[in-house]
mmCIF file of C-alpha atoms in Angstrom:
data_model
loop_
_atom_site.group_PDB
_atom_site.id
_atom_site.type_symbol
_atom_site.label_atom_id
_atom_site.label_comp_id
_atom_site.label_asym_id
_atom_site.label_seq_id
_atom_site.Cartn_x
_atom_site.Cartn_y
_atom_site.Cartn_z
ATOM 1 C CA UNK J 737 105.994 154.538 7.929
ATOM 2 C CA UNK J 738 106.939 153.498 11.619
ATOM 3 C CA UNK J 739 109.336 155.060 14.018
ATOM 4 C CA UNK J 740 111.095 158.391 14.074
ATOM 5 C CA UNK J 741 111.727 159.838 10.689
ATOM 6 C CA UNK J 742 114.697 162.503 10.055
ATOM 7 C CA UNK J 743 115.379 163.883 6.906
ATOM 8 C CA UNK J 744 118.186 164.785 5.709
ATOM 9 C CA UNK J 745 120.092 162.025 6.271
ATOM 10 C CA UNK J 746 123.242 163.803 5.222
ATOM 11 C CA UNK J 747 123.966 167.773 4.771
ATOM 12 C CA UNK J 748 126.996 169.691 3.908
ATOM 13 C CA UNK J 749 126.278 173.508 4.432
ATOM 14 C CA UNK J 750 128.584 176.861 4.378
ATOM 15 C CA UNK J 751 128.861 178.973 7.523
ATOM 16 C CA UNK J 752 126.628 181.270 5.860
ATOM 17 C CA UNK J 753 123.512 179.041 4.617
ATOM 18 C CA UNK J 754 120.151 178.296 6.310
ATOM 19 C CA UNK J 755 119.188 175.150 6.637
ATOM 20 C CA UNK J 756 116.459 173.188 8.459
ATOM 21 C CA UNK J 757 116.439 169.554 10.033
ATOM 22 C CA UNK J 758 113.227 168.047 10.191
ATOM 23 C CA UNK J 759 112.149 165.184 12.368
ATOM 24 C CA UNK J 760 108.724 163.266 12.194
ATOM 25 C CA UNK J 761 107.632 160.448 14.826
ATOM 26 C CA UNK J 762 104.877 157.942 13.684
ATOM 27 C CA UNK J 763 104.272 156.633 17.564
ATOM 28 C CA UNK J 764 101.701 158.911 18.876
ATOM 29 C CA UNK J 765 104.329 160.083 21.563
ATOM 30 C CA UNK J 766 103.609 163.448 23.485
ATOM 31 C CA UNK J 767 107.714 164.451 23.969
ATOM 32 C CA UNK J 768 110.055 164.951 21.014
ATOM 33 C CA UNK J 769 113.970 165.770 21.530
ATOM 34 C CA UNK J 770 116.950 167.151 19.587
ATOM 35 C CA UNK J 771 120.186 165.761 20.439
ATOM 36 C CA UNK J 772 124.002 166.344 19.176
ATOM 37 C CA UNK J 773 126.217 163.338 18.833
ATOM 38 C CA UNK J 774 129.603 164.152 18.451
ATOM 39 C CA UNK J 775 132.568 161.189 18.084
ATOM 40 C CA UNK J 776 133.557 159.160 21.620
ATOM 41 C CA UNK J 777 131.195 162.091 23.485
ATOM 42 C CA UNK J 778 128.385 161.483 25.317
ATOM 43 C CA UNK J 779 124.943 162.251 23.877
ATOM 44 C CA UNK J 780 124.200 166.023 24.333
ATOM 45 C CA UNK J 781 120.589 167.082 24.971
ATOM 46 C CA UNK J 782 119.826 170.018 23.069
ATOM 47 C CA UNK J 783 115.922 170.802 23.403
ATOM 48 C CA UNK J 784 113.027 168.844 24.871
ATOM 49 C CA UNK J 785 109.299 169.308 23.758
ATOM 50 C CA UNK J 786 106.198 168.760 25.398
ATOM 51 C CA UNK J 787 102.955 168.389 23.974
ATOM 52 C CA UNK J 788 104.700 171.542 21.339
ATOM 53 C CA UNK J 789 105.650 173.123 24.658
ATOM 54 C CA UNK J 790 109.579 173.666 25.145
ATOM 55 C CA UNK J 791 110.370 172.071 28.394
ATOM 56 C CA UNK J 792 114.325 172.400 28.225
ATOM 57 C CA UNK J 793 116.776 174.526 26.208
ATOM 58 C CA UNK J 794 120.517 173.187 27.700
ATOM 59 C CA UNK J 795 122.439 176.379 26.664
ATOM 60 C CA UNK J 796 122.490 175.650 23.201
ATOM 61 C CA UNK J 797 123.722 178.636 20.959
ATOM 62 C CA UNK J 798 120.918 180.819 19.000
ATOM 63 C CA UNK J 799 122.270 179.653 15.957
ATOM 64 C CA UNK J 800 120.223 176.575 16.549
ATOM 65 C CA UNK J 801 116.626 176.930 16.749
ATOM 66 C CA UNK J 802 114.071 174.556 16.960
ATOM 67 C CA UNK J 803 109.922 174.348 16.227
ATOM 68 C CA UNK J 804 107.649 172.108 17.039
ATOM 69 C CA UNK J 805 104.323 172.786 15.224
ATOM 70 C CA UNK J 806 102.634 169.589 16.532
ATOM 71 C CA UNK J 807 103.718 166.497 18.781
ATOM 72 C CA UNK J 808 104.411 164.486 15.228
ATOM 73 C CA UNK J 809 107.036 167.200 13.692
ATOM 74 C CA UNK J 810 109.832 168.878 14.860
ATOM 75 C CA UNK J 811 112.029 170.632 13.410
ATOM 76 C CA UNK J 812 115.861 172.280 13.528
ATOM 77 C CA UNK J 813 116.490 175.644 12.010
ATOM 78 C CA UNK J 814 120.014 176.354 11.538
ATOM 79 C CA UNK J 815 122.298 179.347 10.686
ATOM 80 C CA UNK J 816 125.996 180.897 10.421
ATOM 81 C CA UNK J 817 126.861 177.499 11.878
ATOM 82 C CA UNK J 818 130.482 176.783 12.876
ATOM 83 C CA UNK J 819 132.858 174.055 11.579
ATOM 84 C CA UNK J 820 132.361 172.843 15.431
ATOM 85 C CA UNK J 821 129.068 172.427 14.751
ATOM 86 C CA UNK J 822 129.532 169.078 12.601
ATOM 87 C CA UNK J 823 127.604 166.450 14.528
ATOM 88 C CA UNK J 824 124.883 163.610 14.007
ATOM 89 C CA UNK J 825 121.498 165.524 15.086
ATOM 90 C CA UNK J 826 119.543 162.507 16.160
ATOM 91 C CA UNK J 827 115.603 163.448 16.507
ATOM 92 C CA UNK J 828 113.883 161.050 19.693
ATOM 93 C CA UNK J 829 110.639 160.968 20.896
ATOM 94 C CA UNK J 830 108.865 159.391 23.969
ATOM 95 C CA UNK J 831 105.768 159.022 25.875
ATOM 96 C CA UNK J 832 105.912 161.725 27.929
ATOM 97 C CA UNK J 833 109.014 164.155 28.306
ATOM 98 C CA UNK J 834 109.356 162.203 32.099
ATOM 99 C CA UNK J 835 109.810 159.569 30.180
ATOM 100 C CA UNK J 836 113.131 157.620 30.249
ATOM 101 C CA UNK J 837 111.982 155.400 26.838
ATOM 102 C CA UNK J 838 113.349 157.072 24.083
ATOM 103 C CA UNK J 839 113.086 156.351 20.580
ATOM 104 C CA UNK J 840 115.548 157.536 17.887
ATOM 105 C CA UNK J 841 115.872 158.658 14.360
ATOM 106 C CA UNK J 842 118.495 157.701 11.801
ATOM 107 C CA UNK J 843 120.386 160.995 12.727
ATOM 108 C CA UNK J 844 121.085 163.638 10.112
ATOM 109 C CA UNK J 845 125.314 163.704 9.737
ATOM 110 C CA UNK J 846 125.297 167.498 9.377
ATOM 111 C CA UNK J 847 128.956 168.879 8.218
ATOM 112 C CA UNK J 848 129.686 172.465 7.798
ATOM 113 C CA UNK J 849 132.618 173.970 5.249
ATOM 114 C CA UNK N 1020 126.960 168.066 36.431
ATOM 115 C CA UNK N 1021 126.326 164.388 36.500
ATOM 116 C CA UNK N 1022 128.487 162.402 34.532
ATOM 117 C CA UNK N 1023 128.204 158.287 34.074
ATOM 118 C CA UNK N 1024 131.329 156.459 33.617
ATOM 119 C CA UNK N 1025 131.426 153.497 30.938
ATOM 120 C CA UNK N 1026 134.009 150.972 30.648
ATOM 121 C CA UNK N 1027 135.572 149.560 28.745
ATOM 122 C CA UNK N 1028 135.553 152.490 26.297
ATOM 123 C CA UNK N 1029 136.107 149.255 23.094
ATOM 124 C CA UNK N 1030 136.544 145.767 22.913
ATOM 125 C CA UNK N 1031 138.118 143.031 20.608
ATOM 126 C CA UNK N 1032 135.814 139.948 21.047
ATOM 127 C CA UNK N 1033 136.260 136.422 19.236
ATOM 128 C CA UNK N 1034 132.898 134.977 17.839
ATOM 129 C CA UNK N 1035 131.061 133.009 20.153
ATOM 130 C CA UNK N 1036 132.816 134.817 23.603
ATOM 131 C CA UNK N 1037 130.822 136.489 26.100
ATOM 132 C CA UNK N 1038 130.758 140.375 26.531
ATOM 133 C CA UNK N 1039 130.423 142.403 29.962
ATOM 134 C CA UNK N 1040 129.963 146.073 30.233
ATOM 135 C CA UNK N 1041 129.328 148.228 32.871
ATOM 136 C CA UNK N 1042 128.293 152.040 33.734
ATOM 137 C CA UNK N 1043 129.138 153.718 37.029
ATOM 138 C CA UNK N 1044 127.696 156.946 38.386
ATOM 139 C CA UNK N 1045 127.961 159.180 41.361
ATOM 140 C CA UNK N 1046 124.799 159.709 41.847
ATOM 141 C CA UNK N 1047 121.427 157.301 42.341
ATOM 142 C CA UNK N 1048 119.297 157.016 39.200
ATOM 143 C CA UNK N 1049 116.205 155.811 39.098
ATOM 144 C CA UNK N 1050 115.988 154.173 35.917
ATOM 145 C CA UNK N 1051 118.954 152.525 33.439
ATOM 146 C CA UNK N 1052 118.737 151.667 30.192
ATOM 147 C CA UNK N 1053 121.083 150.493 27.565
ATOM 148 C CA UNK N 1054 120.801 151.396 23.688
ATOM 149 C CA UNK N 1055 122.824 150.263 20.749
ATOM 150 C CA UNK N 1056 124.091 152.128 17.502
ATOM 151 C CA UNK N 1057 124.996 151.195 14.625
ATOM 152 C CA UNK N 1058 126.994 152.524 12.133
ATOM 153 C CA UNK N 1059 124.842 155.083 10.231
ATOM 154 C CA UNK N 1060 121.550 154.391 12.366
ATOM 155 C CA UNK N 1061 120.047 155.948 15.696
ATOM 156 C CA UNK N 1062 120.337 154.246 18.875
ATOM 157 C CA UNK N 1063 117.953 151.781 19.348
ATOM 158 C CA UNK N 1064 116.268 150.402 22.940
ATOM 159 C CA UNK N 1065 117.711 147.616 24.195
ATOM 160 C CA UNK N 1066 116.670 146.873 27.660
ATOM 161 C CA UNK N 1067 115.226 149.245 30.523
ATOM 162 C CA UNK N 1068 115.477 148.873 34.061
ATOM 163 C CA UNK N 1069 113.333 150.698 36.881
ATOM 164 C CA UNK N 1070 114.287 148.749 40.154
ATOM 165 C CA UNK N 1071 117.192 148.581 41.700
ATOM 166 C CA UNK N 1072 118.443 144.838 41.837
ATOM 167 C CA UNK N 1073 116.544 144.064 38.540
ATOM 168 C CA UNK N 1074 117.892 141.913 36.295
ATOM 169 C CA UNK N 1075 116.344 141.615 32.647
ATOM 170 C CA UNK N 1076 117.300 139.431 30.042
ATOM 171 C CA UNK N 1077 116.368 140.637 26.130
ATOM 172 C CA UNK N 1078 117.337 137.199 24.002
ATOM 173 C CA UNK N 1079 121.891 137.089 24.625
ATOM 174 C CA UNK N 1080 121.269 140.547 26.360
ATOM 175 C CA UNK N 1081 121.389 140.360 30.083
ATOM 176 C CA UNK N 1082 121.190 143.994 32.412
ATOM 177 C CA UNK N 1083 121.087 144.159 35.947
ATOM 178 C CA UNK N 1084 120.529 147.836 37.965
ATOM 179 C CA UNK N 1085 122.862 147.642 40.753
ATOM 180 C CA UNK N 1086 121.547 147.232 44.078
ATOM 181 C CA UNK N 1087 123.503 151.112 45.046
ATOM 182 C CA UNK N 1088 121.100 152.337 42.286
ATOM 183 C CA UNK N 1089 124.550 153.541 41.042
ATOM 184 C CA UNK N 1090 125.494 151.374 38.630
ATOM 185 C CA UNK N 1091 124.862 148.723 35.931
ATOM 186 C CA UNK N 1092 125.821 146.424 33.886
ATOM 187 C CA UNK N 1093 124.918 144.417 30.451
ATOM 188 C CA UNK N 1094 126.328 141.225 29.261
ATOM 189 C CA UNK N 1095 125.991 139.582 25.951
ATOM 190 C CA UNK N 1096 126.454 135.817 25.796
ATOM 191 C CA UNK N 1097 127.703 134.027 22.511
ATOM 192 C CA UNK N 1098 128.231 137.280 20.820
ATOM 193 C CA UNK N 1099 127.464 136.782 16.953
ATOM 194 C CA UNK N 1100 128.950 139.344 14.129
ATOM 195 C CA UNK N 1101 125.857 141.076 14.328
ATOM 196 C CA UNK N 1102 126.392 142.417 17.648
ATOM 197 C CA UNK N 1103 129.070 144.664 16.391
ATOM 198 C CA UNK N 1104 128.043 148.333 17.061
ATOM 199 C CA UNK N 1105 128.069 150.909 19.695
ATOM 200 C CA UNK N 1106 126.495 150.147 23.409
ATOM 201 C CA UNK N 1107 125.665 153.271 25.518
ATOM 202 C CA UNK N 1108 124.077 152.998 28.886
ATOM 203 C CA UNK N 1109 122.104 155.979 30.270
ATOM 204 C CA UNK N 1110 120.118 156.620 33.524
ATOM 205 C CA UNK N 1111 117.207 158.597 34.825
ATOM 206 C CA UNK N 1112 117.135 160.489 37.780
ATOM 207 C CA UNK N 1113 114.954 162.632 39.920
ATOM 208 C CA UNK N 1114 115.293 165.826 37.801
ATOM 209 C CA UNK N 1115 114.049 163.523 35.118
ATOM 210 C CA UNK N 1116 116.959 164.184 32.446
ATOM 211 C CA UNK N 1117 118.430 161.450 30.864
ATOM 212 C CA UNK N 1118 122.524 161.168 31.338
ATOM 213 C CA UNK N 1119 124.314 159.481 28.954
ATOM 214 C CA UNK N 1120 127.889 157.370 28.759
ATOM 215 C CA UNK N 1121 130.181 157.683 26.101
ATOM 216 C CA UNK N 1122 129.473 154.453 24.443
ATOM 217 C CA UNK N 1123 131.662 150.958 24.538
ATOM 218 C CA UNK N 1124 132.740 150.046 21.071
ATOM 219 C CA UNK N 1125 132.619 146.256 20.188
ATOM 220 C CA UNK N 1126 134.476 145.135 17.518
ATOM 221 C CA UNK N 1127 135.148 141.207 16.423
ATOM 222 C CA UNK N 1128 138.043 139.806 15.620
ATOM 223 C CA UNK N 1129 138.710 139.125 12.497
#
């Protein structure tokens, strides 16, 4: 495999579930991001690693919490989400977290009842 | 917080036309670049500039960083049905975080 990897591509989870997004990148980069995508928005940065270091947290609620066990994997643990929460989570990864190249996965379309 | 403008927000293009976008900010970046969605799929690297007055050309793509570092545009020449998608410009500056557009919409006509 090639690229940034992000499984699942789709979820549907309750307000009460835990759940966990996982991202893997394939390009030996050094910075891994989670972003939210939400319709005619702007891409909002949620958490920035570096070298499994977390750089940036941009007020994101508690609910979402993220892990990065090695530069390759990443990881989104959710819980008690809220219906607002129903975004694409797109996983991106670059050289170096100064980096301006980014390179995206496929997005998991996360919707919660 | 810093916020880029992009315009036009969609467009209705014949087959064949060319296509001009542009993103405006109100503050200097250091680096642009301009992605592409499609439906289903992340955004995917289209063209990056670093220097202001740059102009790059990626196949139909053309991107130029405006010479006030606060602005730029991308143009698509002969657009084909495969150009249909999302277009979102972004740009770099000092601090190092990534700012993002909304996205223009193109759409052909049928």
């Amino acid at each position: 495999e090639t690229g940034v990897t992000q499984t699942p591509r789709h979820l549907v989870m309750g307000m009460t579930n835990k759940k966990s997004l996982k991202c893997e990148q394939h390009l030996g980069h050094n910075a891994m991001y989670w972003y939210k995508q939400s319709a005619k928005k702007p891409l909002e940065l949620m958490f920035v690693y570096s070298l499994e270091e977390r750089v940036e947290n941009n007020s994101v609620p508690s609910r979402f919490s993220p892990e990065c066990p090695n530069s390759s994997h990443l990881f989104l643990h959710l819980h008690t989400l809220q219906p607002e929460d129903s975004a694409l989570y797109l996983c991106a990864s670059s050289q170096e977290h100064r980096g301006a190249e980014a390179f995206f996965g496929q997005g998991t379309r996360l919707t919660v009842v | 917080g810093q916020q880029l403008n992009q315009s036009p927000q969609s467009m209705f293009i014949q087959e064949g036309e060319d296509v001009s976008m542009n993103c405006t900010s109100s503050s200097i970046f250091n680096t642009w670049l301009w992605y592409k969605q499609d439906p289903g799929e992340g955004p995917v690297l289209l063209i990056a500039l670093y220097k202001a007055g740059e102009l790059t050309s990626n196949g139909r793509l053309t991107a130029q960083f405006g010479i006030t570092r606060k602005d730029s545009f991308l143009n698509i020449s002969a657009s084909i049905p495969s150009d249909v998608g999302i277009y979102f410009c972004a740009g770099q500056g000092d601090n190092y975080q990534l700012i993002w557009g909304a996205g223009t919409k193109l759409i052909i006509k049928p």
